[in-house]
Structures are given as C-alpha cells and as structure tokens.
mmCIF file of N, CA, C and O in Angstrom:
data_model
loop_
_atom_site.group_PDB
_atom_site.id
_atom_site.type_symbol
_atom_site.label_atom_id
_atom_site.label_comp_id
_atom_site.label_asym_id
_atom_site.label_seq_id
_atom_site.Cartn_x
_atom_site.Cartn_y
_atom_site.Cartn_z
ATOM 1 N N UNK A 165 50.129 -54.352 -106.975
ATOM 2 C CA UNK A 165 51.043 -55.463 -106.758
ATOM 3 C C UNK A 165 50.808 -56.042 -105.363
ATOM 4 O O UNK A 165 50.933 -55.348 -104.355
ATOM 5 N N UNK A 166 50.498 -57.209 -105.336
ATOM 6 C CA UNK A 166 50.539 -57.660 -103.807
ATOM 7 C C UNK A 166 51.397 -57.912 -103.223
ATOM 8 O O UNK A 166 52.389 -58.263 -103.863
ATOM 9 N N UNK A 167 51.469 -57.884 -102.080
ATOM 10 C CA UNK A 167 52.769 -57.965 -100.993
ATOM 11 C C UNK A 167 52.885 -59.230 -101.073
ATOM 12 O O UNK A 167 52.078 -59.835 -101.780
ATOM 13 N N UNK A 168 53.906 -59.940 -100.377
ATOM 14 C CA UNK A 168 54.495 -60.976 -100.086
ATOM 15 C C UNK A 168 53.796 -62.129 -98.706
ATOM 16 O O UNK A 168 53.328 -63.262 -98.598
ATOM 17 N N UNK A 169 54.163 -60.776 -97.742
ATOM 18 C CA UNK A 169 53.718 -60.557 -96.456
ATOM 19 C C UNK A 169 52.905 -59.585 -95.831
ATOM 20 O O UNK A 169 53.432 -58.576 -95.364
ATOM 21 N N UNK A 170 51.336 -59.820 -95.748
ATOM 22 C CA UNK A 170 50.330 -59.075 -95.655
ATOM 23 C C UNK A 170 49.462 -58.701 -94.181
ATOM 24 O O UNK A 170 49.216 -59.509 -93.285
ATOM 25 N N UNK A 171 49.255 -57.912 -94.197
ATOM 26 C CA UNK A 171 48.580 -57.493 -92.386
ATOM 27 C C UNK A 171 47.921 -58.665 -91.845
ATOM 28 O O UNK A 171 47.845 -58.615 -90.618
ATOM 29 N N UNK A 172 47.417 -59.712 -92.372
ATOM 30 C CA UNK A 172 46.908 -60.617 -92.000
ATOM 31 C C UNK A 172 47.814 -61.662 -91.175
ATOM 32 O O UNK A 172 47.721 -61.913 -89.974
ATOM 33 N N UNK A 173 48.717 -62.211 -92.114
ATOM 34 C CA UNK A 173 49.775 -62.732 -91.725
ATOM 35 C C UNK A 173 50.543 -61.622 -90.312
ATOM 36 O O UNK A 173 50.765 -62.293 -89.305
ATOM 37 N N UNK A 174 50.702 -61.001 -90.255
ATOM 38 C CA UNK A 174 51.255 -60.068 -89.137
ATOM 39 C C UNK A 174 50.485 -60.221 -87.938
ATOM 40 O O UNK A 174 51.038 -60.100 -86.845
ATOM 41 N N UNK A 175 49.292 -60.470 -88.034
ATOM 42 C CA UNK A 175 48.371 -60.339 -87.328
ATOM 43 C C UNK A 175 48.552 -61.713 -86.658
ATOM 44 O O UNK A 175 48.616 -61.822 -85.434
ATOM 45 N N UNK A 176 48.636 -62.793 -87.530
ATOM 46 C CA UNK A 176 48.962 -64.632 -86.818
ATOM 47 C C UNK A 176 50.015 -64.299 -86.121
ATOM 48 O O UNK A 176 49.911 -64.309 -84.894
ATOM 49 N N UNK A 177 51.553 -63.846 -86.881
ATOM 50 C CA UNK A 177 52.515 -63.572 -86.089
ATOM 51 C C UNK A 177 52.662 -63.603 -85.087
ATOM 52 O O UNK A 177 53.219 -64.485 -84.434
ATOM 53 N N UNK A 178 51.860 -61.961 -84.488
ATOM 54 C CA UNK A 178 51.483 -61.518 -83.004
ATOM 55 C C UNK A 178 50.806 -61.986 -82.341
ATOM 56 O O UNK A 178 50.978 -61.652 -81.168
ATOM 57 N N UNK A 179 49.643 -63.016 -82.602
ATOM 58 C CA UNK A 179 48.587 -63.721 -81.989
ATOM 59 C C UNK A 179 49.635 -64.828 -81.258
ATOM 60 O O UNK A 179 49.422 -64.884 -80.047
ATOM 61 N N UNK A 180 50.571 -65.601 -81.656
ATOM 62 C CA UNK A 180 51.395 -66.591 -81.512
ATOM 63 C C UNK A 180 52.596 -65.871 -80.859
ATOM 64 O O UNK A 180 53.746 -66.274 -81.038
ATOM 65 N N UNK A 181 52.326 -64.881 -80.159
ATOM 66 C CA UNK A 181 53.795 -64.012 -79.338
ATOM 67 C C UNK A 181 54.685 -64.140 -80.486
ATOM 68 O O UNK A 181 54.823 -65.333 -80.758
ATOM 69 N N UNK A 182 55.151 -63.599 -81.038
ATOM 70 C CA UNK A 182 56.091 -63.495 -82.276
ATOM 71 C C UNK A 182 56.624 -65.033 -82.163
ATOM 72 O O UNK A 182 57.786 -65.043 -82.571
ATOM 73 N N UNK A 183 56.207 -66.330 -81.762
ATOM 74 C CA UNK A 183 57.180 -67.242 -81.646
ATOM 75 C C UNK A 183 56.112 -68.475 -82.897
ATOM 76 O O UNK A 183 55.320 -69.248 -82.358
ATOM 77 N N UNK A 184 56.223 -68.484 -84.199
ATOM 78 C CA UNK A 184 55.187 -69.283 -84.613
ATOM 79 C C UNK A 184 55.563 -70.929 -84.665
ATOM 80 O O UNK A 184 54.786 -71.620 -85.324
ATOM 81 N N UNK A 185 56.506 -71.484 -84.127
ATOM 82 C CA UNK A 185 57.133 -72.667 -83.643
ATOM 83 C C UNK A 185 55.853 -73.150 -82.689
ATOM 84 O O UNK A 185 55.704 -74.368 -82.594
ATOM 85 N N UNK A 186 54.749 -72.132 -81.846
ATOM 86 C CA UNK A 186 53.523 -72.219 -81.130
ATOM 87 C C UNK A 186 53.009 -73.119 -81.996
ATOM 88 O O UNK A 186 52.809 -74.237 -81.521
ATOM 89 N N UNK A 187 52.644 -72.888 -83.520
ATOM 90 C CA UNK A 187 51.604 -73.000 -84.651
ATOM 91 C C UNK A 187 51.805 -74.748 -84.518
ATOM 92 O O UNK A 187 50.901 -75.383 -85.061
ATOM 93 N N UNK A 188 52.743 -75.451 -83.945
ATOM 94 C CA UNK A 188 52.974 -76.227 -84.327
ATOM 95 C C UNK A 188 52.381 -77.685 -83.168
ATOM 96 O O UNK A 188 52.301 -78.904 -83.323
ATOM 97 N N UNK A 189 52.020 -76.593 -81.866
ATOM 98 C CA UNK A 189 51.317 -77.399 -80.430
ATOM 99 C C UNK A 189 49.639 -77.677 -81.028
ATOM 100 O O UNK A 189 48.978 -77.132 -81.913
ATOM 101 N N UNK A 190 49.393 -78.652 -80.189
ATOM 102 C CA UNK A 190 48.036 -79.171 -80.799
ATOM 103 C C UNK A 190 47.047 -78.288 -80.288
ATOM 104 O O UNK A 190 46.120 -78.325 -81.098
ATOM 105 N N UNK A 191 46.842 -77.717 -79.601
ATOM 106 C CA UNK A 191 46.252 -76.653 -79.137
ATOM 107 C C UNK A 191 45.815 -75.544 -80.599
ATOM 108 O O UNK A 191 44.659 -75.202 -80.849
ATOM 109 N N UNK A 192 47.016 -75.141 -81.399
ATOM 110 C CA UNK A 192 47.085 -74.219 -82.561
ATOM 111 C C UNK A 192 45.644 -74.793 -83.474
ATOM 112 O O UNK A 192 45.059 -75.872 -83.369
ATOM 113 N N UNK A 193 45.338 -73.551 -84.431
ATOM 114 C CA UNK A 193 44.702 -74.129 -85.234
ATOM 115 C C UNK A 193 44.975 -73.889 -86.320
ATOM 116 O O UNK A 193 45.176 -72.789 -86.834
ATOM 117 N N UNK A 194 45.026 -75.573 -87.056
ATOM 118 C CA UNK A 194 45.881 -76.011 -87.771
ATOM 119 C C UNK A 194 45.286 -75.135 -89.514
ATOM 120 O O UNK A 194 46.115 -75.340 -90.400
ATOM 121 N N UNK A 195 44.347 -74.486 -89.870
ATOM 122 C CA UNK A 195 44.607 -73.330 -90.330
ATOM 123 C C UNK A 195 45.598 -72.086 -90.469
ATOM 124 O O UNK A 195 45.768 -71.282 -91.386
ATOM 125 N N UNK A 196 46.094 -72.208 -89.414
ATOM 126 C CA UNK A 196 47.095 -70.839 -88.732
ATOM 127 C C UNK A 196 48.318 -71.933 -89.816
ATOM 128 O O UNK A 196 48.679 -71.634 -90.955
ATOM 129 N N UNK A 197 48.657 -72.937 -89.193
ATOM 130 C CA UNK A 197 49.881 -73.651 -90.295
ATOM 131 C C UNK A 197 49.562 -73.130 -91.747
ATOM 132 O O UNK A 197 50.282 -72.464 -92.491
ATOM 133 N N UNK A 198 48.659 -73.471 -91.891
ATOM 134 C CA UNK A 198 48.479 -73.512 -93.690
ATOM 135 C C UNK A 198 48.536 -71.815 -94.013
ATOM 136 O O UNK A 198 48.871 -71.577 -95.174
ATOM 137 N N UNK A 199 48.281 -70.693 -93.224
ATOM 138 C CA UNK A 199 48.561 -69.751 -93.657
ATOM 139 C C UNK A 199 49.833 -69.165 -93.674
ATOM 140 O O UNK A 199 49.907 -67.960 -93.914
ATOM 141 N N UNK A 200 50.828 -69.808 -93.464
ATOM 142 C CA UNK A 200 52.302 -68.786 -94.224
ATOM 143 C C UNK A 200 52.688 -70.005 -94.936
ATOM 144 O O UNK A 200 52.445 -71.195 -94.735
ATOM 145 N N UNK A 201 53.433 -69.307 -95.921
ATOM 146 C CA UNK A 201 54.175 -70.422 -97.003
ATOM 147 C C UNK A 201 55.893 -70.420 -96.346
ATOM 148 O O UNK A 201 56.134 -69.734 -95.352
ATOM 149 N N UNK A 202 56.422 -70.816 -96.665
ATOM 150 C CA UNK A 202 57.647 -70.789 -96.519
ATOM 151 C C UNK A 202 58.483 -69.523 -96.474
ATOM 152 O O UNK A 202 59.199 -69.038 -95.598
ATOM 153 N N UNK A 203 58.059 -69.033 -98.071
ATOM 154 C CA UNK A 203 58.867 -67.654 -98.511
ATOM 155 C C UNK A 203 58.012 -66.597 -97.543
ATOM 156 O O UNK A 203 58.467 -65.456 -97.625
ATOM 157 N N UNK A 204 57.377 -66.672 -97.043
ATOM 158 C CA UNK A 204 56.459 -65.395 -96.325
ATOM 159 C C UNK A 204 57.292 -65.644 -95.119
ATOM 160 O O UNK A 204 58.074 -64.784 -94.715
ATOM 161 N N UNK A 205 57.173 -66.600 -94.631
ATOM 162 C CA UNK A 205 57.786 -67.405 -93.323
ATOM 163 C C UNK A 205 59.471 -66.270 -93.032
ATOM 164 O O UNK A 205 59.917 -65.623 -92.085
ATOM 165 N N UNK A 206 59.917 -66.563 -94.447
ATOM 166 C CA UNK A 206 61.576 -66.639 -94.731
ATOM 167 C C UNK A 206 61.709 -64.953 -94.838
ATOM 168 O O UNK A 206 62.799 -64.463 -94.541
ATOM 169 N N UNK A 207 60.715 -64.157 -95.217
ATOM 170 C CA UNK A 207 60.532 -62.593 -95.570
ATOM 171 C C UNK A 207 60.760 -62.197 -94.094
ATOM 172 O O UNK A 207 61.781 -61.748 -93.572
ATOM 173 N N UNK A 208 59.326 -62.527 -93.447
ATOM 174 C CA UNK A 208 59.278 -62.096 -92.033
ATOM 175 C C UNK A 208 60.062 -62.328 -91.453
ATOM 176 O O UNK A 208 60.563 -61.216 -91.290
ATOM 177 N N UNK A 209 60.873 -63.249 -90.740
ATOM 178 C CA UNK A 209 61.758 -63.500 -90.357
ATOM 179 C C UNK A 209 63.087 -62.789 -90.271
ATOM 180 O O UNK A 209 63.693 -62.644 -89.210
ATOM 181 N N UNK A 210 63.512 -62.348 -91.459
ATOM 182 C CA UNK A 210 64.558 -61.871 -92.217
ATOM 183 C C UNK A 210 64.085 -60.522 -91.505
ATOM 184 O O UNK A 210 64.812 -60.048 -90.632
ATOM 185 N N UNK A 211 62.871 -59.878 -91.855
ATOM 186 C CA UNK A 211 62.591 -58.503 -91.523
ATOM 187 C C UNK A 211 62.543 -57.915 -89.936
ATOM 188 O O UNK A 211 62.736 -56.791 -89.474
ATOM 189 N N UNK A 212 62.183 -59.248 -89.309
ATOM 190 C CA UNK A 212 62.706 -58.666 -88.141
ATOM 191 C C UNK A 212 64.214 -59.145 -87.431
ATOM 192 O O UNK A 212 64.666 -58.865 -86.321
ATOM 193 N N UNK A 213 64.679 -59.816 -88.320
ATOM 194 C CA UNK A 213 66.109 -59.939 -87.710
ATOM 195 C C UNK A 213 66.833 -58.848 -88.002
ATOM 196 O O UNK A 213 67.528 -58.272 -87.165
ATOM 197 N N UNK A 214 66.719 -58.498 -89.193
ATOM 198 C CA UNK A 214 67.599 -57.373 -89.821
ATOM 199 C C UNK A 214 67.322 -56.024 -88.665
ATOM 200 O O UNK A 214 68.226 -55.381 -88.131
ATOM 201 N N UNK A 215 65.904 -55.821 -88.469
ATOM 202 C CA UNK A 215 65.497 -54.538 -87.928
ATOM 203 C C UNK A 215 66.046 -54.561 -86.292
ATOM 204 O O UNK A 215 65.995 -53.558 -85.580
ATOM 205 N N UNK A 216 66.525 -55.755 -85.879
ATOM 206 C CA UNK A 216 67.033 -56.132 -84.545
ATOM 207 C C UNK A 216 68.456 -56.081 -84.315
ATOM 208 O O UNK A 216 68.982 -56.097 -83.202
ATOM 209 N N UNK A 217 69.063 -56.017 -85.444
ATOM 210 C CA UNK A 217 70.658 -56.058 -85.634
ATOM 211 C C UNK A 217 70.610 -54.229 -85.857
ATOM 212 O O UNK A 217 70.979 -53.430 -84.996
ATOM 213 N N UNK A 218 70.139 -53.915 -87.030
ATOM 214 C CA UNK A 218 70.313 -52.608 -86.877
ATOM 215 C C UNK A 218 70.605 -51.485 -85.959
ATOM 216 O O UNK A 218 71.318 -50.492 -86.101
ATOM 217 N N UNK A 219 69.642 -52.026 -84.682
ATOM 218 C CA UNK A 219 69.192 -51.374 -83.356
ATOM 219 C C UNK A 219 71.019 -51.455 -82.521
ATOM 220 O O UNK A 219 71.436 -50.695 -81.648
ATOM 221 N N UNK A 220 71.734 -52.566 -83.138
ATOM 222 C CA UNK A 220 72.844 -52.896 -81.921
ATOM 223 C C UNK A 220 73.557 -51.507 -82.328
ATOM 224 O O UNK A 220 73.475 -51.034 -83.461
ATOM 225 N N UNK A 221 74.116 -51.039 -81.492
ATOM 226 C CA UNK A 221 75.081 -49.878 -81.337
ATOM 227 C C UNK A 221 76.404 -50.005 -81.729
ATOM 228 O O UNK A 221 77.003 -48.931 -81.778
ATOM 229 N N UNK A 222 77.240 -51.300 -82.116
ATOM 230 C CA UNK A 222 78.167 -52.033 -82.277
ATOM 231 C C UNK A 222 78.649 -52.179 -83.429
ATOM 232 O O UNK A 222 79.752 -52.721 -83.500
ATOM 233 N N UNK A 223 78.073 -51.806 -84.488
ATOM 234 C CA UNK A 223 77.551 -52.086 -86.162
ATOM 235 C C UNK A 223 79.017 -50.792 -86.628
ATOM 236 O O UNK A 223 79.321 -49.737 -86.070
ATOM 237 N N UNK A 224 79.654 -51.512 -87.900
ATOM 238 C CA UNK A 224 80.429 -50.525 -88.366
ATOM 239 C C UNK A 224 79.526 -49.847 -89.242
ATOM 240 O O UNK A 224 78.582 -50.505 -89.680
ATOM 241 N N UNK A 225 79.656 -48.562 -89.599
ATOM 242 C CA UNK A 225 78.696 -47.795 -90.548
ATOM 243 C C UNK A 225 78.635 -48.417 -92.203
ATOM 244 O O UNK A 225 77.603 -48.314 -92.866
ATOM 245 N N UNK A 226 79.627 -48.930 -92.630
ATOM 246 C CA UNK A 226 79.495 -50.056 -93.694
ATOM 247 C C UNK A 226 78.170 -50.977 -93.498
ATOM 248 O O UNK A 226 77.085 -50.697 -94.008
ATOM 249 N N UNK A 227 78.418 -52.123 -92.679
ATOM 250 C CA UNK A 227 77.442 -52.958 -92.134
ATOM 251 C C UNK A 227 76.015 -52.283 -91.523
ATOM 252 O O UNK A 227 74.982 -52.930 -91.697
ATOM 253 N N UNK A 228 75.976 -51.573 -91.132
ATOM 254 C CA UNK A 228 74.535 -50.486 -90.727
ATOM 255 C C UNK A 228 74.051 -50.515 -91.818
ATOM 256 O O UNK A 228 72.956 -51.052 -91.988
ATOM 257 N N UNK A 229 74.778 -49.916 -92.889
ATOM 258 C CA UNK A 229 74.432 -49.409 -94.245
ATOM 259 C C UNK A 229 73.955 -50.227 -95.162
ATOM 260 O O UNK A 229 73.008 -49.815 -95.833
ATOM 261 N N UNK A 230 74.460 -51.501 -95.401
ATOM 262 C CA UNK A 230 74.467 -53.057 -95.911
ATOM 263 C C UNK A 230 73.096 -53.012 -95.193
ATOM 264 O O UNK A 230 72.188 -52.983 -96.023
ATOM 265 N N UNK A 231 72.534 -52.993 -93.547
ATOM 266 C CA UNK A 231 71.591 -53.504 -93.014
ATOM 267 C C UNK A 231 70.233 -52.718 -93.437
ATOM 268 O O UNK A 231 69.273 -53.268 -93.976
ATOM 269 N N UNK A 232 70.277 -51.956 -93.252
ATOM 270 C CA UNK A 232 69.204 -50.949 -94.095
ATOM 271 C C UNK A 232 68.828 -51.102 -95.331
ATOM 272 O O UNK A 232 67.653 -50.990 -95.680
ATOM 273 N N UNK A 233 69.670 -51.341 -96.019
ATOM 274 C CA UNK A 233 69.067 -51.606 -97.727
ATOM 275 C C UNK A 233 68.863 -52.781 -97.616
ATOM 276 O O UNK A 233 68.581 -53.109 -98.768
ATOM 277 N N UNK A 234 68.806 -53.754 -96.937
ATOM 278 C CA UNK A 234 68.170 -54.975 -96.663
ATOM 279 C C UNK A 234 66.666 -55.119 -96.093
ATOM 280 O O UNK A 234 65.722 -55.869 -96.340
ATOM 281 N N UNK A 235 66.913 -53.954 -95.142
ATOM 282 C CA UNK A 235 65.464 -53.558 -94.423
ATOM 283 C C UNK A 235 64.614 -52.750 -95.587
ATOM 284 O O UNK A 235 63.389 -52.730 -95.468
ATOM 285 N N UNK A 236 65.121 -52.204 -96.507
ATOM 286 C CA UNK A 236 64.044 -51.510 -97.541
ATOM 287 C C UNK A 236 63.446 -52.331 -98.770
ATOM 288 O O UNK A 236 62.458 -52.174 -99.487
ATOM 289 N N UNK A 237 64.808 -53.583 -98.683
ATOM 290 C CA UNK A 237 64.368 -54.566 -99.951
ATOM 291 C C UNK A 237 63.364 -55.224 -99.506
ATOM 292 O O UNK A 237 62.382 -55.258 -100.246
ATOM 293 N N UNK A 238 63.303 -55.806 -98.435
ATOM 294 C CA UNK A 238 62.386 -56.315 -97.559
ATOM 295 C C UNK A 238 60.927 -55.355 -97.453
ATOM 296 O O UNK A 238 59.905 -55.911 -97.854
ATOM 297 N N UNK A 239 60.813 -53.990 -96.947
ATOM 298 C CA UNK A 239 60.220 -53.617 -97.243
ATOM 299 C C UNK A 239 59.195 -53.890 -98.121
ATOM 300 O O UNK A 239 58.040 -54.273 -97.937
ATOM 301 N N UNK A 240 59.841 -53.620 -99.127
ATOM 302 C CA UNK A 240 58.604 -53.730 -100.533
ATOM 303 C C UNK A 240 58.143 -54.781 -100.743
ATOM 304 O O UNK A 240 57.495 -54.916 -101.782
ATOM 305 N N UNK A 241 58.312 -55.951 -99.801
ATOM 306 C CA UNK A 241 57.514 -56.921 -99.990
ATOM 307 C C UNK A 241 56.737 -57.354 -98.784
ATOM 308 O O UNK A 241 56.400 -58.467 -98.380
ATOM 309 N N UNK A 242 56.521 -55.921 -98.251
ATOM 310 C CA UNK A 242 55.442 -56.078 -96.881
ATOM 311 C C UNK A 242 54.676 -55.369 -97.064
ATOM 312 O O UNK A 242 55.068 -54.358 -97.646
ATOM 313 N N UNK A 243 53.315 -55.422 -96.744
ATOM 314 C CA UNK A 243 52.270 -54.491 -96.911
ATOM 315 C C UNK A 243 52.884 -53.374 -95.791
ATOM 316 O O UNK A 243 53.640 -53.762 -94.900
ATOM 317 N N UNK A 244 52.565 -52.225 -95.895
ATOM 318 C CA UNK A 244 52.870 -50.928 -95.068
ATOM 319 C C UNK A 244 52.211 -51.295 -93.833
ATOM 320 O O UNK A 244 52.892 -51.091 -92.828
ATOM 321 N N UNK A 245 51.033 -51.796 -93.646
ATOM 322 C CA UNK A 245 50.093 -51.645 -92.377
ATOM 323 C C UNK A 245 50.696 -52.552 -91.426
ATOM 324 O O UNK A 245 50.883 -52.207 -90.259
ATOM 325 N N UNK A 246 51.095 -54.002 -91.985
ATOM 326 C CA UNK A 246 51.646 -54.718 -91.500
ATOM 327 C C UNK A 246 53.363 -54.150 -90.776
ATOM 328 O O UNK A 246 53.782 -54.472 -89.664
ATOM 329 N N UNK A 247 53.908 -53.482 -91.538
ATOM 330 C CA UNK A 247 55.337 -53.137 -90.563
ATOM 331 C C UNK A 247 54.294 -52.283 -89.603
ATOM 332 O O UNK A 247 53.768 -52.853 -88.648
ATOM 333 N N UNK A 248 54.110 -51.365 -89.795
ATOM 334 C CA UNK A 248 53.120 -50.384 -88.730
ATOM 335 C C UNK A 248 53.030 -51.379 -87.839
ATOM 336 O O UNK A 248 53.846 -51.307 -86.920
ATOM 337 N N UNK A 249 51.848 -52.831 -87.820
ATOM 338 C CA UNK A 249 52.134 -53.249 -86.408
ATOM 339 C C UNK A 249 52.596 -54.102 -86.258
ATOM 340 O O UNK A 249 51.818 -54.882 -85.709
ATOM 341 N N UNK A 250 54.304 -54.873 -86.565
ATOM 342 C CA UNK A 250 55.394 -54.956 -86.278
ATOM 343 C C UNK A 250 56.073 -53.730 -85.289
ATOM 344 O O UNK A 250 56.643 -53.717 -84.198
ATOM 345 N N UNK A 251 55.812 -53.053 -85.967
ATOM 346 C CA UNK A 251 56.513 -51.826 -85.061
ATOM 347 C C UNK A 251 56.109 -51.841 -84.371
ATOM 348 O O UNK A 251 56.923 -51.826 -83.448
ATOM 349 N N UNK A 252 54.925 -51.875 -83.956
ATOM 350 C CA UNK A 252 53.929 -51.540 -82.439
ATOM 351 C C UNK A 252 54.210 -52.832 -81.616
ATOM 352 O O UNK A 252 54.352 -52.875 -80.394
ATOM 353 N N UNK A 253 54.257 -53.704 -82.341
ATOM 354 C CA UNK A 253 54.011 -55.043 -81.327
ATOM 355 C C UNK A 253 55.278 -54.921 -80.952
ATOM 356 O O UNK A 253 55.351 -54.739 -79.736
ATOM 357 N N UNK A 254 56.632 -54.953 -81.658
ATOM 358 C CA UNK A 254 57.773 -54.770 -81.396
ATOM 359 C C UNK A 254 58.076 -53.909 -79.879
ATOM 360 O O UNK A 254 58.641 -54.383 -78.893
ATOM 361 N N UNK A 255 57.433 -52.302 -80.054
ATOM 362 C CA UNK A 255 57.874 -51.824 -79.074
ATOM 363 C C UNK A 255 56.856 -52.172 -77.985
ATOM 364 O O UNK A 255 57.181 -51.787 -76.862
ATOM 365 N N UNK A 256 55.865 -52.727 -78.071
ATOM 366 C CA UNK A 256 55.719 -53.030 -76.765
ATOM 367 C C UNK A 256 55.814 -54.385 -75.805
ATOM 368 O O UNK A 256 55.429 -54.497 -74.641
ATOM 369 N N UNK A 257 56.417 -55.331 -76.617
ATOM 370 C CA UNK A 257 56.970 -56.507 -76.505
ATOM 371 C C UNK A 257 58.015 -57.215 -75.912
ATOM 372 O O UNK A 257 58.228 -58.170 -75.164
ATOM 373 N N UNK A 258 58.873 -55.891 -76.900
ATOM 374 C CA UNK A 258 60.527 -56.358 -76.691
ATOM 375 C C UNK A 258 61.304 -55.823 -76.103
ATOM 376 O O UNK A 258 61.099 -54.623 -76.282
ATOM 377 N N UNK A 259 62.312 -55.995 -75.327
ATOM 378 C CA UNK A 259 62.833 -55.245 -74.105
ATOM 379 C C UNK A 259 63.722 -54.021 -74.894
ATOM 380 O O UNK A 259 64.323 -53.171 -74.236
#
C-alpha cells in the first residue's frame, strides 16, 4: 500500500526549513511546487501539529488521548522512514 506522504516529500519539507510557503519565492524550484498535492500538504501538516501539541504539558489526559490516536491515524499514512526524519529534523531544529 503506498503512503500518502513519502520520504521524498519529507525530504523537500526539510530542504525548505520546515517552512514550504519558501516553495513559493522565485528562487524555489518550481518542481518542488508540483511535488505535494494538497492532501499530502494537509497530512503533513496535521502530523506535525498534532505531534507539537502533544509535547505541551497542559493537555487534559482526555485530549492527550484524542491527540495520539490522531498521531497514529496519521501515521499510517506516512511512510515509516519519513517520520524517522521528521523526528530527527524535529529534534534538531526545534527549540
């Protein structure tokens, strides 16, 4: 089954400092646009917001709980290698 959101795509992500609003300066190459669709766009996104809320300390254990099975639905529509370096880029990125 193919992923949604694939190491490749992860890989533009991070090339563009997690900010792909970059993709959009004339400088970019305009290839890099044509490679996420919307829904890939809307996956990723989602996957690291969720994984950023999780982290707050503030979260009632209801809502934690809600946030996690969001992070696993998400999941399965990421290639594995790709969270791997999410994760990496994440921790060495983000404060």
């Amino acid at each position: 089954m193919p992923y949604l959101v694939e190491q490749a795509l992860v890989e533009l992500f991070i090339r563009y400092d997690g900010d792909l609003g970059l993709m959009d300066e004339r400088w970019a190459n305009p290839k890099d646009r044509e490679a996420f669709g919307s829904e890939q766009l809307y996956t990723l996104g989602q996957y690291i917001d969720q994984v950023s809320l999780a982290k707050s300390p503030a979260l009632s254990s209801e809502y934690r709980f809600q946030i996690e099975n969001r992070i696993k639905d998400l999941q399965k529509q990421i290639e594995p290698e790709a969270i791997m370096l999410l994760q990496n880029w994440a921790h060495e990125s983000l404060p």
